[in-house]
mmCIF file of C-alpha atoms in Angstrom:
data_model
loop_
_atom_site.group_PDB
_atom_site.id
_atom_site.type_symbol
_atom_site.label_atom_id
_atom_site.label_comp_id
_atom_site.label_asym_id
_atom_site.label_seq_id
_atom_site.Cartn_x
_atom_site.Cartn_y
_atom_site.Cartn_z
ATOM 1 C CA UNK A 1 -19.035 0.757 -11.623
ATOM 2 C CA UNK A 2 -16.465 0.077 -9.094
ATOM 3 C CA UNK A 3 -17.559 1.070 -5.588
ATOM 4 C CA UNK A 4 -17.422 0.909 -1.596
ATOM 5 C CA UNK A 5 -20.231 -0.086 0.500
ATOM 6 C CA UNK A 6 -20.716 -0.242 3.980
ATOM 7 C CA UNK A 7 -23.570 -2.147 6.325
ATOM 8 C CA UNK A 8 -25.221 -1.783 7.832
ATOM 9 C CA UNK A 9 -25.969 2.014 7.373
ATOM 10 C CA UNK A 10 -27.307 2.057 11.066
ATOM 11 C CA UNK A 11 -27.652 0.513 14.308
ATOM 12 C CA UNK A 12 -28.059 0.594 17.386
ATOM 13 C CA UNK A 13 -26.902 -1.941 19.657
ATOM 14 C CA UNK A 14 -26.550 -1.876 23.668
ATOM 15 C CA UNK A 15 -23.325 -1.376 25.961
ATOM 16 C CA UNK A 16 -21.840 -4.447 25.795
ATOM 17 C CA UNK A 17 -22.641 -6.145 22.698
ATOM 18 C CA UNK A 18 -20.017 -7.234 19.838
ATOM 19 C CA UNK A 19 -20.689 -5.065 16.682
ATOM 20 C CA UNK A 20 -19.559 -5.757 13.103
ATOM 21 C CA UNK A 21 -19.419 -2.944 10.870
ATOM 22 C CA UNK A 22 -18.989 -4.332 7.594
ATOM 23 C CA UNK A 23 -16.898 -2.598 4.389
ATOM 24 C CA UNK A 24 -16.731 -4.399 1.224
ATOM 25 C CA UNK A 25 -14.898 -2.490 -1.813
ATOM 26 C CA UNK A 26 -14.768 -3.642 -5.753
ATOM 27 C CA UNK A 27 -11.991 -1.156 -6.615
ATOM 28 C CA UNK A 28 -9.016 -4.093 -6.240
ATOM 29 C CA UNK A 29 -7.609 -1.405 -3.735
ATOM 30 C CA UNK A 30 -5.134 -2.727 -1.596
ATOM 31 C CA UNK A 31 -5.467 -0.416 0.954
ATOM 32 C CA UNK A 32 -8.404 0.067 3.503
ATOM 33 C CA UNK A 33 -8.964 2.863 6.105
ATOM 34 C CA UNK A 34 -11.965 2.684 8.716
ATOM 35 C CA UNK A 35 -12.490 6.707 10.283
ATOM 36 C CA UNK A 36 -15.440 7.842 13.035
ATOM 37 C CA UNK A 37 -16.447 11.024 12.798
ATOM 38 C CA UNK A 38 -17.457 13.058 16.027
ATOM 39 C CA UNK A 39 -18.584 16.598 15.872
ATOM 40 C CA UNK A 40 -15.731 19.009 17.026
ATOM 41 C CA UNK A 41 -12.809 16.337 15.931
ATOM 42 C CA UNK A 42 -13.378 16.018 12.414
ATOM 43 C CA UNK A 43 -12.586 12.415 11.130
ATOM 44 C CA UNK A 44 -10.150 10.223 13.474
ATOM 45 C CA UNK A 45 -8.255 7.007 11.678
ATOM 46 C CA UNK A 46 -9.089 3.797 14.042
ATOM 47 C CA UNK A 47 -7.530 0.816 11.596
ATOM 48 C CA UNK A 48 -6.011 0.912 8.186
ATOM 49 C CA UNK A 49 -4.564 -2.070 6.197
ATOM 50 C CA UNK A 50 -2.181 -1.803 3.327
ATOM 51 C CA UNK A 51 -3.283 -5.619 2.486
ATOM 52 C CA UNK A 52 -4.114 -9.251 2.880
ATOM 53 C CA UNK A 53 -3.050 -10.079 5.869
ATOM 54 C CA UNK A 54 -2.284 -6.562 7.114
ATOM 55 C CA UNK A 55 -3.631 -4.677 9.569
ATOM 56 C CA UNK A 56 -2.406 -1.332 11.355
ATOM 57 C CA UNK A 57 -3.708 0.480 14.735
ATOM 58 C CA UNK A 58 -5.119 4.236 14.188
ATOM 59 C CA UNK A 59 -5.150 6.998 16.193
ATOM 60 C CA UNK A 60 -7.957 5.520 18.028
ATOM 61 C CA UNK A 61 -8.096 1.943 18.121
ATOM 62 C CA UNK A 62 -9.107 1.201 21.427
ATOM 63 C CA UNK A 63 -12.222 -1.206 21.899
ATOM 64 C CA UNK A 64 -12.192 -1.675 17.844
ATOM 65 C CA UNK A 65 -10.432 -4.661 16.152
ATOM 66 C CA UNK A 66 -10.414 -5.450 12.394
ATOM 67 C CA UNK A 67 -9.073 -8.564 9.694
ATOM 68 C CA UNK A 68 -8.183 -8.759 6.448
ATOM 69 C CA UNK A 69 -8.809 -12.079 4.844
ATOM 70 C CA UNK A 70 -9.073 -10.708 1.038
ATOM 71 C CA UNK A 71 -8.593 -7.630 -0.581
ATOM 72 C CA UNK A 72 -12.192 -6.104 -0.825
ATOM 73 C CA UNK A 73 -13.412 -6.752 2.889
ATOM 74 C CA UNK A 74 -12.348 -5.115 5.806
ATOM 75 C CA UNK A 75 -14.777 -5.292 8.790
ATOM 76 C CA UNK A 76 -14.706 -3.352 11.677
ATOM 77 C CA UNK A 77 -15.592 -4.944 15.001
ATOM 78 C CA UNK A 78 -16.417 -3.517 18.612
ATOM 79 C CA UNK A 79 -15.730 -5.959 21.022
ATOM 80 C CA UNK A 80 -17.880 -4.756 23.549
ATOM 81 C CA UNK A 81 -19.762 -1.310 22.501
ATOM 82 C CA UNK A 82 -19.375 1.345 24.950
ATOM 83 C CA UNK A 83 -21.926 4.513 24.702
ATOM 84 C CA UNK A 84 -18.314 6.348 24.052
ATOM 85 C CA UNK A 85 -18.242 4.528 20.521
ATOM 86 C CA UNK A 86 -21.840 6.404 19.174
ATOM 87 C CA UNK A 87 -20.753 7.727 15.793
ATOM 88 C CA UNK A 88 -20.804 7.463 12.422
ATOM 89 C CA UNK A 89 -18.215 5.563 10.642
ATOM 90 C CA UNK A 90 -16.516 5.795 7.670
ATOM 91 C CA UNK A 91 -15.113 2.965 5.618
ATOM 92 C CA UNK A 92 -12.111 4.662 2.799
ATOM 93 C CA UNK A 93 -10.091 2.353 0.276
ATOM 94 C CA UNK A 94 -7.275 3.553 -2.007
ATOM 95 C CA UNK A 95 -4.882 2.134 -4.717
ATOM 96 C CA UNK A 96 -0.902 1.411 -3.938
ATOM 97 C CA UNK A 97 1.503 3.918 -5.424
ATOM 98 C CA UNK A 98 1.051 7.444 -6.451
ATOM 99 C CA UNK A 99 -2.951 7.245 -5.857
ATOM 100 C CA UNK A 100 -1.983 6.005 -1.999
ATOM 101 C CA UNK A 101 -3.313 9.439 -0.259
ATOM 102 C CA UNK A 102 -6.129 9.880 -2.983
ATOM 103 C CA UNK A 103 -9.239 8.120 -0.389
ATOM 104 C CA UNK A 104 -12.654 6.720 -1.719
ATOM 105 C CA UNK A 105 -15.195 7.084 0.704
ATOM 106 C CA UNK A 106 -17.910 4.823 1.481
ATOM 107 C CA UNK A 107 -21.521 6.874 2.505
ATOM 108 C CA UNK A 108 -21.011 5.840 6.003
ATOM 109 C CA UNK A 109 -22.395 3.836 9.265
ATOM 110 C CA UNK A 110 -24.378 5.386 12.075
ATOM 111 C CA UNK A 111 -23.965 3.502 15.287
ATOM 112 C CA UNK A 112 -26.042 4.437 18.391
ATOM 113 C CA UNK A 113 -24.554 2.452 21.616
ATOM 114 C CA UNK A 114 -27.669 2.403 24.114
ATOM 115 C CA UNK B 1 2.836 14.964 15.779
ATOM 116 C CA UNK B 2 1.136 15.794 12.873
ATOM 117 C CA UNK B 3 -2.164 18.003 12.856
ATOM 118 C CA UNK B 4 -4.675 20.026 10.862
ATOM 119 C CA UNK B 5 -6.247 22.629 12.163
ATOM 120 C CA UNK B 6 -9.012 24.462 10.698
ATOM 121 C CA UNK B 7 -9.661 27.870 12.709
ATOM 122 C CA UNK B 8 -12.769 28.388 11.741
ATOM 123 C CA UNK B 9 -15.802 26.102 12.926
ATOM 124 C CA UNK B 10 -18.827 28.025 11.196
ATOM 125 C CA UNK B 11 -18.609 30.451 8.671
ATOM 126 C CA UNK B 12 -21.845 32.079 7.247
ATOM 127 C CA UNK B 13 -21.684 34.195 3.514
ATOM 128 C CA UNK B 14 -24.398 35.455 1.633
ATOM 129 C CA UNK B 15 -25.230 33.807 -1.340
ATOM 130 C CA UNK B 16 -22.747 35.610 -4.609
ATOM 131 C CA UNK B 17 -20.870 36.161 -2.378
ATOM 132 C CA UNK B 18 -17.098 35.535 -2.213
ATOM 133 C CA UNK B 19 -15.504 32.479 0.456
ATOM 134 C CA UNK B 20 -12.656 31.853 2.001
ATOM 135 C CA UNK B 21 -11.822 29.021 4.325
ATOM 136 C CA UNK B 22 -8.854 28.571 6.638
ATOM 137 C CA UNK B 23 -6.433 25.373 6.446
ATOM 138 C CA UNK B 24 -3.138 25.337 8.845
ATOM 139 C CA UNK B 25 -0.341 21.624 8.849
ATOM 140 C CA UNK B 26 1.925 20.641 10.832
ATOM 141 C CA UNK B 27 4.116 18.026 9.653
ATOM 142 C CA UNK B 28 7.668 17.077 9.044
ATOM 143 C CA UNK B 29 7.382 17.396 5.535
ATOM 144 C CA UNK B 30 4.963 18.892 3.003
ATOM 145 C CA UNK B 31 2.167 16.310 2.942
ATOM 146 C CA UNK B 32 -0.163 15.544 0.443
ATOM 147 C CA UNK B 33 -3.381 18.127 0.952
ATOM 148 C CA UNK B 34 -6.947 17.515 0.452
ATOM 149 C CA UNK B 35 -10.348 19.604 0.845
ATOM 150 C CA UNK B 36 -13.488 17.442 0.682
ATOM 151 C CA UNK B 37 -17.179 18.025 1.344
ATOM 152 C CA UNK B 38 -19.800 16.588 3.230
ATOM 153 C CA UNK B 39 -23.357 17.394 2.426
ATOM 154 C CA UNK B 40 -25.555 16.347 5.943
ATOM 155 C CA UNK B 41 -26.029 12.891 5.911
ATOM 156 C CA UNK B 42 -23.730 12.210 3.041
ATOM 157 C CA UNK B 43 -20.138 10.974 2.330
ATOM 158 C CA UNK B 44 -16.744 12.852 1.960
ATOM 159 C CA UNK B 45 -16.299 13.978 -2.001
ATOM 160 C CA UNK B 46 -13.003 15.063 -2.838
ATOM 161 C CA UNK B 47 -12.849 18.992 -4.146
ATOM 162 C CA UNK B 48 -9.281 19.200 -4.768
ATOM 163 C CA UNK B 49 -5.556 17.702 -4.425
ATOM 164 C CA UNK B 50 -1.813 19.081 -4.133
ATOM 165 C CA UNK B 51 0.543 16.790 -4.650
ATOM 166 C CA UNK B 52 3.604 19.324 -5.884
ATOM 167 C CA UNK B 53 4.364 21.775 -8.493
ATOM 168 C CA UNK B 54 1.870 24.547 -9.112
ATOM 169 C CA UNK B 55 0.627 26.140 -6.034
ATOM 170 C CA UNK B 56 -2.434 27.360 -7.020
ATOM 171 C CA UNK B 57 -4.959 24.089 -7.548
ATOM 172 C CA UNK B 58 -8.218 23.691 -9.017
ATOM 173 C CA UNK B 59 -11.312 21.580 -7.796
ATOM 174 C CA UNK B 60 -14.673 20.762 -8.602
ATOM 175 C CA UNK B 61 -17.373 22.812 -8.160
ATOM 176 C CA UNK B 62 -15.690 26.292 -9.252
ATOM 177 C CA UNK B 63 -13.262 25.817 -5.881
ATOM 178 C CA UNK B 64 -9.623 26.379 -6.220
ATOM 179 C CA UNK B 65 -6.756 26.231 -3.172
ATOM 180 C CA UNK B 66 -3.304 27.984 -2.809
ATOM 181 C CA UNK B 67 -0.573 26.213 -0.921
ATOM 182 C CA UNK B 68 1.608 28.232 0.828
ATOM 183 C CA UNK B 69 4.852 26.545 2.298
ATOM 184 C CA UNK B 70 6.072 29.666 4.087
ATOM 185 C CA UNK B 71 2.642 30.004 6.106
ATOM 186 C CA UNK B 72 1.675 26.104 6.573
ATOM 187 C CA UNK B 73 -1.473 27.044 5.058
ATOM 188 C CA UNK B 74 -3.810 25.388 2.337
ATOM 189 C CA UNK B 75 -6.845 27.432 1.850
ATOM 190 C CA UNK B 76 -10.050 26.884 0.329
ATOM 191 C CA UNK B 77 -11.491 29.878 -1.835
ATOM 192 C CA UNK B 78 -14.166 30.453 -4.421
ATOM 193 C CA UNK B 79 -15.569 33.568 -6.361
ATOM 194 C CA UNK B 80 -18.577 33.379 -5.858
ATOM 195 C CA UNK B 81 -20.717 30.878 -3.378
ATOM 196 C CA UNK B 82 -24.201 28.897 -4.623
ATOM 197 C CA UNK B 83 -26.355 28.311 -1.794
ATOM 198 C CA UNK B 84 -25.822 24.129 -2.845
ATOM 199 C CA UNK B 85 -22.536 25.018 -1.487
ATOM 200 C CA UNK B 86 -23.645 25.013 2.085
ATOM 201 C CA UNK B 87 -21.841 21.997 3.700
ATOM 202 C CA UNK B 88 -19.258 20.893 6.176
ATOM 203 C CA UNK B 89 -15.743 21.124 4.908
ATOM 204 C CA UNK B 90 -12.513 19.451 5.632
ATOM 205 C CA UNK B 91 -9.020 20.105 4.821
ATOM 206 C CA UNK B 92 -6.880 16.895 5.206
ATOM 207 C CA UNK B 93 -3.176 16.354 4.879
ATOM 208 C CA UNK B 94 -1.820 12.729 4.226
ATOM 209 C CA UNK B 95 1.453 10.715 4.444
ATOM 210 C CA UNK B 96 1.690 7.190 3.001
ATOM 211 C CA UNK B 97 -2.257 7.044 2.306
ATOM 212 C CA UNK B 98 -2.773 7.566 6.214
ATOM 213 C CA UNK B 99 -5.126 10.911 6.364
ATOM 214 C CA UNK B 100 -5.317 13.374 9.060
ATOM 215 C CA UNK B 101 -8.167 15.637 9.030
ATOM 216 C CA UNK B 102 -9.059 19.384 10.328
ATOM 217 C CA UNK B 103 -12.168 19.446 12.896
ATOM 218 C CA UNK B 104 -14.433 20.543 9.746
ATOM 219 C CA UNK B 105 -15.623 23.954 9.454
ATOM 220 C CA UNK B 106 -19.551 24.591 8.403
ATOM 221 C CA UNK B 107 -20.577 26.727 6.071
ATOM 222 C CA UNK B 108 -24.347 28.858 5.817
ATOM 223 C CA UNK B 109 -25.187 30.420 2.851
ATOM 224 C CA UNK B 110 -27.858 32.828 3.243
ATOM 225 C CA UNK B 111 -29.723 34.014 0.184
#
């Protein structure tokens, strides 16, 4: 079965560190979406890509950075973790065309910035 | 700018009971709508989707939603709640595959 996984599914890491969240998808979905969720703001998008090659700031992208070298990876990396970036994150893929807006979810990362 | 608001932050029903939860847009145009659930520690699962045409959609679970242009609202309802139903939900709107979520409202079922 076709599916989205994320890793790892925790961490914790200290202020200052570079921390790759990775996201790795096997339904051929060209686009990817990385969220965090924080309690009282729901989910907020950080990067999305619409493919290969493609990648698009959120509505939180500050301190976060991602690539797209293929279609089923898109990795999400903190450049220097700040104790403002504890959260869980959410890595969400979705086909082209009339299933854009319909998001898969993968089961999420908890990351703990020390 | 578009938004989502869900009024309500924690909402607590007694089991058999019947629920309603709140779902307010703002956009430029009717955007795609969404409820999903999130069991503690879990994922997002989709409940339900309007895309157009019938207002009145049905979900998983035994959870429908009404759209209602005139009010900017999309709300959540069922019949009758199980106590597996207690959750956080969130009602998301979405324009070219980019989704904005509400701030989640929780839900308690007491037996």
């Amino acid at each position: 079965d076709a599916e989205i996984t994320q890793s790892p599914r925790h961490k914790i890491t200290e202020t200052g560190r570079q921390v790759t969240l990775a996201c790795h998808q096997t339904w051929n979905h060209n686009n990817m979406f990385w969220y965090r969720q924080d309690l009282g703001h729901g989910l907020r998008l950080i990067h999305y890509s619409y493919g290969v090659q493609d990648t698009n700031k959120g509505e939180v992208s500050d301190g976060y950075s991602v690539s797209r070298s293929n279609t089923e990876d898109l990795p999400l990396t903190l450049e220097s973790a700040a104790s403002s970036q504890t959260s869980v994150y959410f890595c969400a893929s979705s086909a082209t065309g009339s299933g854009a807006n319909v998001l898969t979810f993968g089961a999420g990362s908890r990351l703990t910035v020390l | 700018a578009q938004s989502v608001t869900q009024p309500d932050i924690h909402i607590t029903v007694s089991e058999g009971a019947s629920l309603e939860l709140r779902c307010n847009y703002s956009y430029g145009a009717t955007p795609y709508l969404f409820w999903y659930v999130q069991s503690p520690g879990q994922g997002l699962q989709l409940l339900l989707k309007y895309f157009s045409g019938d207002t009145l959609v049905q979900g998983i679970k035994g959870f429908e939603a009404e759209f209602k242009r005139s009010q900017s609202s999309f709300n959540l309802r069922k019949p009758s709640v199980h106590w597996s139903d207690a959750a956080e939900y969130f009602c998301a709107g979405a324009v070219y595959g980019k989704l904005t979520f509400g701030q989640g409202t929780i839900l308690t079922v007491h037996p």
